[in-house]
């Protein structure tokens, strides 16, 4: 079956009110503005002072719906991507549905870590190719401050909280994707769920299993150097493959919106891809790494700044925990 492309009707974003500068981090760990700026490009990030993931996500969704003049009752599907849900059940998508009144939507969450938005776009496009789903809402919402270890200077300075959203419909437009997953790299970026020990447990009966050899706490653990190497290869690989599948050359892209993990990753990846940094949209100095929210937040900013025009071919590309990586080439 031939699938249609997609049209992004509107985009939106939202952030918690509180911000933290590099100097604020220098007050709690042994770091400096100079170290963080030169190694990451980050200056400020938003940090939740209690706003839940679903709330920030719902605000991004409302922002996108308002800009697109979209009625909540017309939304047939809500996919929320998050690695930081407030509840294991209900899903964050159901919480957002409740808040925005999208009573006709089917709702579920997806976890593809920082690549979540690109995976969700692909899933939504498949749903939208069938006649019973006409309008989809993707919300990528993250409150990473819930799982960051604020005593670990190598990771805590990197992350921020935000949400991005878009409303989309099926359209006869160019679309291609390249998605990859590699569970053999699972250990490189991981956070455990809390586990409740119970009085009926019999340790003698515990089977042998090959668990990840990482600390049994609920903080985010990251092998920074390995993730860096993976990311600088994954980005050019996915963009190149998505362009090949779209039947276009990389230099036909007018803008690439990468996951905003680290400016050095994106610079090296741009070199590996053979493109100038001028077509790499960057805004991480204001947000830090917001996992799956980073691409739709950057997309929303790029649209508001007039960086994307009708007919432009752009690529969205992510990489992160799982390991996962992926790119989508879309026509605006
Ligand atoms: N401030 C000051 N010094 C710091 C620091 C901080 N915030 N974080 C780490 N350091 C120190 C380390 O302790 C180490 O000191 P040592 O040499 O005395 O042991 C030194 O800086 C170098 O550490 P290293 O981890 O080798 O630095 P790096 O050059 O690899 O940069 C990252 C660290 C995290 C910025 C880099 O590895 C990176 O960007 N990785 C990818 C992370 C990422 O994007 N993850 C999410 C992907 S979705």
Short mmCIF file of C-alpha atoms and ligand atoms in Angstrom, two decimals:
data_model
loop_
_atom_site.label_atom_id
_atom_site.label_comp_id
_atom_site.label_asym_id
_atom_site.label_seq_id
_atom_site.Cartn_x
_atom_site.Cartn_y
_atom_site.Cartn_z
CA UNK A 1 0.00 0.00 0.00
CA UNK A 2 1.35 3.43 -0.95
CA UNK A 3 1.33 5.79 2.02
CA UNK A 4 0.65 9.50 1.72
CA UNK A 5 2.96 12.23 2.92
CA UNK A 6 2.02 14.66 5.67
CA UNK A 7 1.27 18.32 6.09
CA UNK A 8 2.21 19.99 9.35
CA UNK A 9 -0.73 22.34 9.91
CA UNK A 10 0.76 24.14 12.89
CA UNK A 11 3.44 23.90 15.57
CA UNK A 12 3.59 24.98 19.21
CA UNK A 13 5.80 24.90 22.26
CA UNK A 14 5.82 25.58 25.99
CA UNK A 15 8.39 25.75 28.78
CA UNK A 16 8.30 25.96 32.58
CA UNK A 17 8.71 29.46 33.97
CA UNK A 18 11.95 28.96 35.92
CA UNK A 19 15.33 29.10 34.19
CA UNK A 20 18.83 28.05 35.28
CA UNK A 21 22.00 29.60 33.86
CA UNK A 22 25.44 28.03 33.70
CA UNK A 23 26.40 30.24 36.66
CA UNK A 24 23.51 28.75 38.65
CA UNK A 25 25.03 25.29 38.06
CA UNK A 26 28.43 26.58 39.19
CA UNK A 27 26.80 27.20 42.59
CA UNK A 28 25.79 23.53 43.03
CA UNK A 29 28.57 21.53 41.26
CA UNK A 30 32.21 22.10 40.38
CA UNK A 31 31.73 23.62 36.92
CA UNK A 32 31.88 26.96 35.12
CA UNK A 33 30.11 28.95 32.42
CA UNK A 34 33.29 28.67 30.33
CA UNK A 35 33.38 24.82 30.53
CA UNK A 36 29.70 24.37 29.76
CA UNK A 37 29.67 26.91 26.92
CA UNK A 38 32.75 25.55 25.16
CA UNK A 39 31.83 21.84 25.57
CA UNK A 40 28.10 22.10 24.85
CA UNK A 41 27.04 25.53 23.54
CA UNK A 42 24.42 25.79 26.31
CA UNK A 43 23.75 28.93 28.33
CA UNK A 44 20.28 28.63 29.88
CA UNK A 45 17.66 25.91 30.31
CA UNK A 46 14.16 25.85 31.77
CA UNK A 47 13.68 23.76 34.90
CA UNK A 48 10.28 22.70 36.23
CA UNK A 49 9.46 24.03 39.66
CA UNK A 50 6.61 21.54 39.91
CA UNK A 51 4.87 21.80 36.53
CA UNK A 52 4.18 18.21 35.48
CA UNK A 53 5.13 16.79 32.08
CA UNK A 54 1.48 16.51 30.98
CA UNK A 55 0.83 20.17 31.88
CA UNK A 56 3.74 21.53 29.84
CA UNK A 57 2.75 19.15 27.03
CA UNK A 58 -0.87 20.35 27.11
CA UNK A 59 0.31 23.98 26.93
CA UNK A 60 2.40 23.17 23.84
CA UNK A 61 -0.60 21.38 22.33
CA UNK A 62 -2.90 24.35 23.03
CA UNK A 63 -0.33 26.67 21.44
CA UNK A 64 -0.19 24.53 18.27
CA UNK A 65 -4.00 24.20 18.10
CA UNK A 66 -4.48 27.92 18.53
CA UNK A 67 -1.99 28.76 15.76
CA UNK A 68 -3.60 26.23 13.42
CA UNK A 69 -7.16 27.17 14.44
CA UNK A 70 -7.75 23.50 15.24
CA UNK A 71 -10.82 22.40 17.19
CA UNK A 72 -9.95 19.81 19.90
CA UNK A 73 -12.90 17.65 18.89
CA UNK A 74 -11.41 17.27 15.39
CA UNK A 75 -8.29 15.54 16.70
CA UNK A 76 -8.45 11.78 16.03
CA UNK A 77 -5.07 10.74 17.40
CA UNK A 78 -2.69 12.00 20.10
CA UNK A 79 0.78 10.52 20.33
CA UNK A 80 2.87 11.80 23.21
CA UNK A 81 6.57 11.08 23.25
CA UNK A 82 8.27 11.23 26.61
CA UNK A 83 10.92 9.55 28.74
CA UNK A 84 9.66 11.44 31.78
CA UNK A 85 5.95 10.65 32.22
CA UNK A 86 4.24 11.70 35.46
CA UNK A 87 2.40 8.39 35.72
CA UNK A 88 3.15 4.87 34.54
CA UNK A 89 -0.58 4.81 33.89
CA UNK A 90 -2.51 6.78 32.63
CA UNK A 91 -0.45 7.75 29.63
CA UNK A 92 0.71 11.35 29.28
CA UNK A 93 -1.28 11.46 26.02
CA UNK A 94 -4.50 10.69 27.95
CA UNK A 95 -3.66 13.40 30.50
CA UNK A 96 -3.14 15.88 27.65
CA UNK A 97 -6.40 14.75 26.00
CA UNK A 98 -8.23 15.41 29.30
CA UNK A 99 -6.72 18.90 29.57
CA UNK A 100 -7.38 20.01 25.98
CA UNK A 101 -10.78 18.31 25.55
CA UNK A 102 -9.84 16.21 22.52
CA UNK A 103 -12.58 13.74 23.38
CA UNK A 104 -12.59 11.90 20.05
CA UNK A 105 -8.88 11.11 19.97
CA UNK A 106 -7.19 7.76 20.55
CA UNK A 107 -4.20 8.42 22.78
CA UNK A 108 -0.98 6.66 23.63
CA UNK A 109 2.65 7.36 24.57
CA UNK A 110 5.79 6.39 22.69
CA UNK A 111 9.28 6.14 24.08
CA UNK A 112 12.09 6.38 21.55
CA UNK A 113 14.11 8.64 23.87
CA UNK A 114 15.48 11.76 22.16
CA UNK A 115 14.40 10.38 18.75
CA UNK A 116 10.78 10.20 19.95
CA UNK A 117 9.40 13.01 17.79
CA UNK A 118 10.80 11.54 14.57
CA UNK A 119 9.44 8.07 15.44
CA UNK A 120 6.04 9.61 16.31
CA UNK A 121 5.91 11.52 13.03
CA UNK A 122 6.43 8.27 11.19
CA UNK A 123 3.76 6.46 13.23
CA UNK A 124 1.28 9.32 12.79
CA UNK A 125 1.86 9.35 9.03
CA UNK A 126 0.97 5.65 8.90
CA UNK A 127 -2.25 6.21 10.89
CA UNK A 128 -3.12 9.21 8.71
CA UNK A 129 -2.89 7.11 5.56
CA UNK A 130 -6.14 5.37 6.61
CA UNK A 131 -9.48 7.18 6.25
CA UNK A 132 -10.59 6.91 9.91
CA UNK A 133 -7.77 9.17 11.17
CA UNK A 134 -7.77 12.67 9.65
CA UNK A 135 -6.06 14.91 12.17
CA UNK A 136 -3.21 13.93 14.47
CA UNK A 137 -1.52 15.76 17.32
CA UNK A 138 2.02 14.90 18.36
CA UNK A 139 3.22 16.24 21.68
CA UNK A 140 6.79 15.70 22.84
CA UNK A 141 6.99 16.66 26.50
CA UNK A 142 9.88 16.24 28.91
CA UNK A 143 10.68 17.15 32.49
CA UNK A 144 14.19 15.73 32.56
CA UNK A 145 14.92 17.56 35.82
CA UNK A 146 12.91 14.73 37.47
CA UNK A 147 15.61 12.19 36.66
CA UNK A 148 18.82 14.21 36.52
CA UNK A 149 21.37 13.65 39.28
CA UNK A 150 22.21 17.21 40.39
CA UNK A 151 25.44 15.98 42.01
CA UNK A 152 26.81 14.65 38.69
CA UNK A 153 28.41 17.61 36.90
CA UNK A 154 29.00 15.60 33.72
CA UNK A 155 25.28 15.14 33.08
CA UNK A 156 23.23 17.63 35.13
CA UNK A 157 24.33 20.70 33.18
CA UNK A 158 23.14 19.24 29.89
CA UNK A 159 19.39 18.87 30.34
CA UNK A 160 16.33 21.13 30.42
CA UNK A 161 12.54 20.83 30.47
CA UNK A 162 10.20 21.76 27.59
CA UNK A 163 7.46 20.54 25.28
CA UNK A 164 6.86 20.89 21.55
CA UNK A 165 3.78 19.94 19.55
CA UNK A 166 2.41 19.81 16.03
CA UNK A 167 -0.91 19.16 14.35
CA UNK A 168 -0.73 17.18 11.14
CA UNK A 169 -2.86 15.80 8.36
CA UNK A 170 -2.32 13.51 5.42
CA UNK A 171 -1.20 15.30 2.23
CA UNK A 172 0.16 14.55 -1.19
CA UNK A 173 3.64 15.80 -0.31
CA UNK A 174 7.14 14.40 -0.24
CA UNK A 175 7.90 12.36 2.88
CA UNK A 176 10.56 9.80 3.67
CA UNK A 177 12.10 8.47 6.82
CA UNK A 178 15.03 6.46 8.07
CA UNK A 179 14.66 4.96 11.55
CA UNK A 180 17.06 2.73 13.48
CA UNK A 181 17.16 1.03 16.87
CA UNK A 182 20.07 -0.79 18.50
CA UNK A 183 19.40 -2.34 21.89
CA UNK A 184 23.00 -3.52 22.16
CA UNK A 185 23.80 0.09 23.13
CA UNK A 186 21.07 0.18 25.81
CA UNK A 187 23.53 0.69 28.64
CA UNK A 188 24.98 3.92 27.24
CA UNK A 189 21.98 6.06 28.28
CA UNK A 190 19.60 4.70 30.86
CA UNK A 191 17.32 5.47 33.79
CA UNK A 192 15.57 2.78 35.84
CA UNK A 193 11.93 2.90 36.91
CA UNK A 194 11.40 2.74 40.68
CA UNK A 195 10.83 -0.85 41.83
CA UNK A 196 8.72 -1.76 44.84
CA UNK A 197 10.18 -4.66 46.82
CA UNK A 198 7.32 -6.75 48.23
CA UNK A 199 7.05 -9.08 51.24
CA UNK A 200 6.32 -12.15 49.09
CA UNK A 201 9.58 -11.94 47.17
CA UNK A 202 11.84 -14.98 47.47
CA UNK A 203 15.36 -14.02 46.35
CA UNK A 204 16.22 -17.74 45.95
CA UNK A 205 13.65 -17.96 43.18
CA UNK A 206 15.00 -15.01 41.24
CA UNK A 207 15.98 -16.16 37.75
CA UNK A 208 19.33 -15.25 36.24
CA UNK A 209 18.86 -12.49 33.75
CA UNK A 210 21.15 -10.26 31.79
CA UNK A 211 20.23 -6.85 33.23
CA UNK A 212 22.05 -3.63 32.35
CA UNK A 213 25.11 -3.27 34.51
CA UNK A 214 24.22 0.23 35.76
CA UNK A 215 23.48 1.64 39.23
CA UNK A 216 20.11 0.67 40.75
CA UNK A 217 18.88 4.20 41.33
CA UNK A 218 16.41 6.28 39.31
CA UNK A 219 18.87 8.80 37.91
CA UNK A 220 19.88 9.23 34.30
CA UNK A 221 23.23 7.52 33.60
CA UNK A 222 25.16 8.29 30.48
CA UNK A 223 28.44 7.22 28.92
CA UNK A 224 29.08 10.69 27.48
CA UNK A 225 32.01 9.90 25.18
CA UNK A 226 30.38 6.80 23.61
CA UNK A 227 27.09 8.65 23.10
CA UNK A 228 29.01 11.49 21.47
CA UNK A 229 30.68 9.11 18.99
CA UNK A 230 27.38 7.36 18.20
CA UNK A 231 25.57 10.67 17.63
CA UNK A 232 28.15 12.13 15.24
CA UNK A 233 27.80 9.03 13.01
CA UNK A 234 24.04 8.48 13.41
CA UNK A 235 23.03 11.98 12.31
CA UNK A 236 24.73 11.90 8.87
CA UNK A 237 23.72 8.26 8.32
CA UNK A 238 20.01 8.87 8.94
CA UNK A 239 19.81 12.14 6.95
CA UNK A 240 21.65 10.59 3.99
CA UNK A 241 19.39 7.51 3.99
CA UNK A 242 16.19 9.56 4.35
CA UNK A 243 17.28 11.77 1.41
CA UNK A 244 18.10 8.71 -0.72
CA UNK A 245 14.66 7.29 0.04
CA UNK A 246 13.07 10.63 -0.88
CA UNK A 247 15.02 10.64 -4.16
CA UNK A 248 16.71 13.96 -3.36
CA UNK A 249 20.29 15.08 -2.69
CA UNK A 250 21.29 16.30 0.77
CA UNK A 251 22.11 19.71 -0.72
CA UNK A 252 18.45 20.12 -1.74
CA UNK A 253 17.54 20.44 1.95
CA UNK A 254 17.00 24.07 2.94
CA UNK A 255 17.11 23.35 6.68
CA UNK A 256 18.06 20.49 8.99
CA UNK A 257 16.60 20.50 12.49
CA UNK A 258 18.76 18.22 14.61
CA UNK A 259 18.14 17.01 18.14
CA UNK A 260 19.65 19.75 20.27
CA UNK A 261 22.06 17.63 22.33
CA UNK A 262 25.32 19.49 22.03
CA UNK A 263 26.67 22.02 19.52
CA UNK A 264 29.93 20.07 19.15
CA UNK A 265 28.00 16.91 18.18
CA UNK A 266 26.07 18.85 15.53
CA UNK A 267 29.21 20.59 14.19
CA UNK A 268 31.07 17.28 13.79
CA UNK A 269 28.00 15.59 12.31
CA UNK A 270 27.52 18.48 9.83
CA UNK A 271 31.13 18.04 8.73
CA UNK A 272 30.58 14.27 8.33
CA UNK A 273 27.43 14.97 6.30
CA UNK A 274 29.23 17.57 4.14
CA UNK A 275 26.89 20.46 4.95
CA UNK A 276 27.49 23.90 6.40
CA UNK A 277 26.34 24.80 9.93
CA UNK A 278 24.24 27.53 8.24
CA UNK A 279 21.53 24.98 7.43
CA UNK A 280 21.64 23.37 10.89
CA UNK A 281 18.99 25.06 13.02
CA UNK A 282 20.29 25.49 16.58
CA UNK A 283 18.60 26.89 19.68
CA UNK A 284 20.15 24.81 22.46
CA UNK A 285 21.83 27.81 24.07
CA UNK A 286 18.34 28.73 25.40
CA UNK A 287 16.98 25.28 26.29
CA UNK A 288 19.76 22.71 26.80
CA UNK A 289 18.99 19.15 25.77
CA UNK A 290 15.24 18.59 26.20
CA UNK A 291 15.25 15.03 24.82
CA UNK A 292 12.28 14.33 22.53
CA UNK A 293 10.97 17.90 22.94
CA UNK A 294 14.04 19.47 21.35
CA UNK A 295 13.15 18.90 17.68
CA UNK A 296 9.52 20.16 17.82
CA UNK A 297 10.54 23.15 19.99
CA UNK A 298 13.24 24.03 17.43
CA UNK A 299 10.77 23.45 14.57
CA UNK A 300 8.27 25.80 16.22
CA UNK A 301 10.95 28.50 16.57
CA UNK A 302 12.20 28.03 13.02
CA UNK A 303 8.62 28.42 11.72
CA UNK A 304 7.97 31.56 13.82
CA UNK A 305 11.24 33.08 12.61
CA UNK A 306 10.23 32.50 8.97
CA UNK A 307 13.14 30.11 8.37
CA UNK A 308 10.84 27.60 6.62
CA UNK A 309 8.84 28.51 3.51
CA UNK A 310 6.13 26.67 1.60
CA UNK A 311 7.69 24.06 -0.68
CA UNK A 312 10.96 23.83 1.29
CA UNK A 313 12.40 20.37 1.85
CA UNK A 314 13.64 20.01 5.41
CA UNK A 315 15.04 17.18 7.53
CA UNK A 316 14.32 16.48 11.19
CA UNK A 317 16.93 14.21 12.76
CA UNK A 318 17.27 12.70 16.22
CA UNK A 319 19.49 10.28 18.14
CA UNK A 320 19.52 9.06 21.70
CA UNK A 321 18.80 6.35 24.24
CA UNK A 322 17.82 2.86 23.19
CA UNK A 323 19.93 3.41 21.20
CA UNK A 324 17.65 5.01 18.63
CA UNK A 325 18.19 7.36 15.73
CA UNK A 326 16.13 8.58 12.82
CA UNK A 327 15.45 11.27 10.26
CA UNK A 328 12.39 12.41 8.37
CA UNK A 329 12.50 14.43 5.18
CA UNK A 330 9.35 16.48 4.72
CA UNK A 331 8.11 19.05 2.26
CA UNK A 332 6.65 22.16 3.91
N1 LIG B 1 32.23 21.05 34.40
C1 LIG B 1 33.55 20.95 34.52
N2 LIG B 1 34.21 19.81 34.27
C2 LIG B 1 33.47 18.76 33.87
C3 LIG B 1 32.09 18.80 33.71
C4 LIG B 1 31.46 20.02 34.01
N3 LIG B 1 30.12 20.18 33.90
N4 LIG B 1 31.65 17.59 33.29
C5 LIG B 1 32.72 16.80 33.19
N5 LIG B 1 33.84 17.50 33.53
C6 LIG B 1 35.22 17.06 33.58
C7 LIG B 1 35.32 15.56 33.79
O1 LIG B 1 35.20 15.25 35.16
C8 LIG B 1 36.71 15.31 33.26
O2 LIG B 1 37.64 15.70 34.24
P1 LIG B 1 38.97 14.82 34.51
O3 LIG B 1 39.72 14.89 33.21
O4 LIG B 1 39.59 15.53 35.63
O5 LIG B 1 38.46 13.44 34.82
C9 LIG B 1 36.85 16.30 32.10
O6 LIG B 1 35.82 17.28 32.31
C10 LIG B 1 36.61 15.65 30.76
O7 LIG B 1 35.47 14.82 30.86
P2 LIG B 1 34.86 14.11 29.61
O8 LIG B 1 33.63 13.37 30.01
O9 LIG B 1 35.94 13.34 28.92
O10 LIG B 1 34.49 15.39 28.75
P3 LIG B 1 34.04 15.47 27.27
O11 LIG B 1 34.98 16.32 26.53
O12 LIG B 1 33.71 14.12 26.70
O13 LIG B 1 32.66 16.27 27.41
C11 LIG B 1 30.30 15.82 27.43
C12 LIG B 1 31.61 15.74 28.19
C13 LIG B 1 29.20 15.20 28.28
C14 LIG B 1 29.99 17.28 27.17
C15 LIG B 1 30.45 15.05 26.09
O14 LIG B 1 30.93 13.75 26.31
C16 LIG B 1 29.15 14.93 25.35
O15 LIG B 1 28.63 15.90 24.86
N6 LIG B 1 28.61 13.71 25.24
C17 LIG B 1 27.30 13.50 24.64
C18 LIG B 1 26.26 13.76 25.68
C19 LIG B 1 24.90 13.87 25.10
O16 LIG B 1 24.67 14.70 24.26
N7 LIG B 1 23.99 13.03 25.57
C20 LIG B 1 22.64 13.02 25.18
C21 LIG B 1 22.50 12.50 23.81
S1 LIG B 1 20.83 12.34 23.41
#
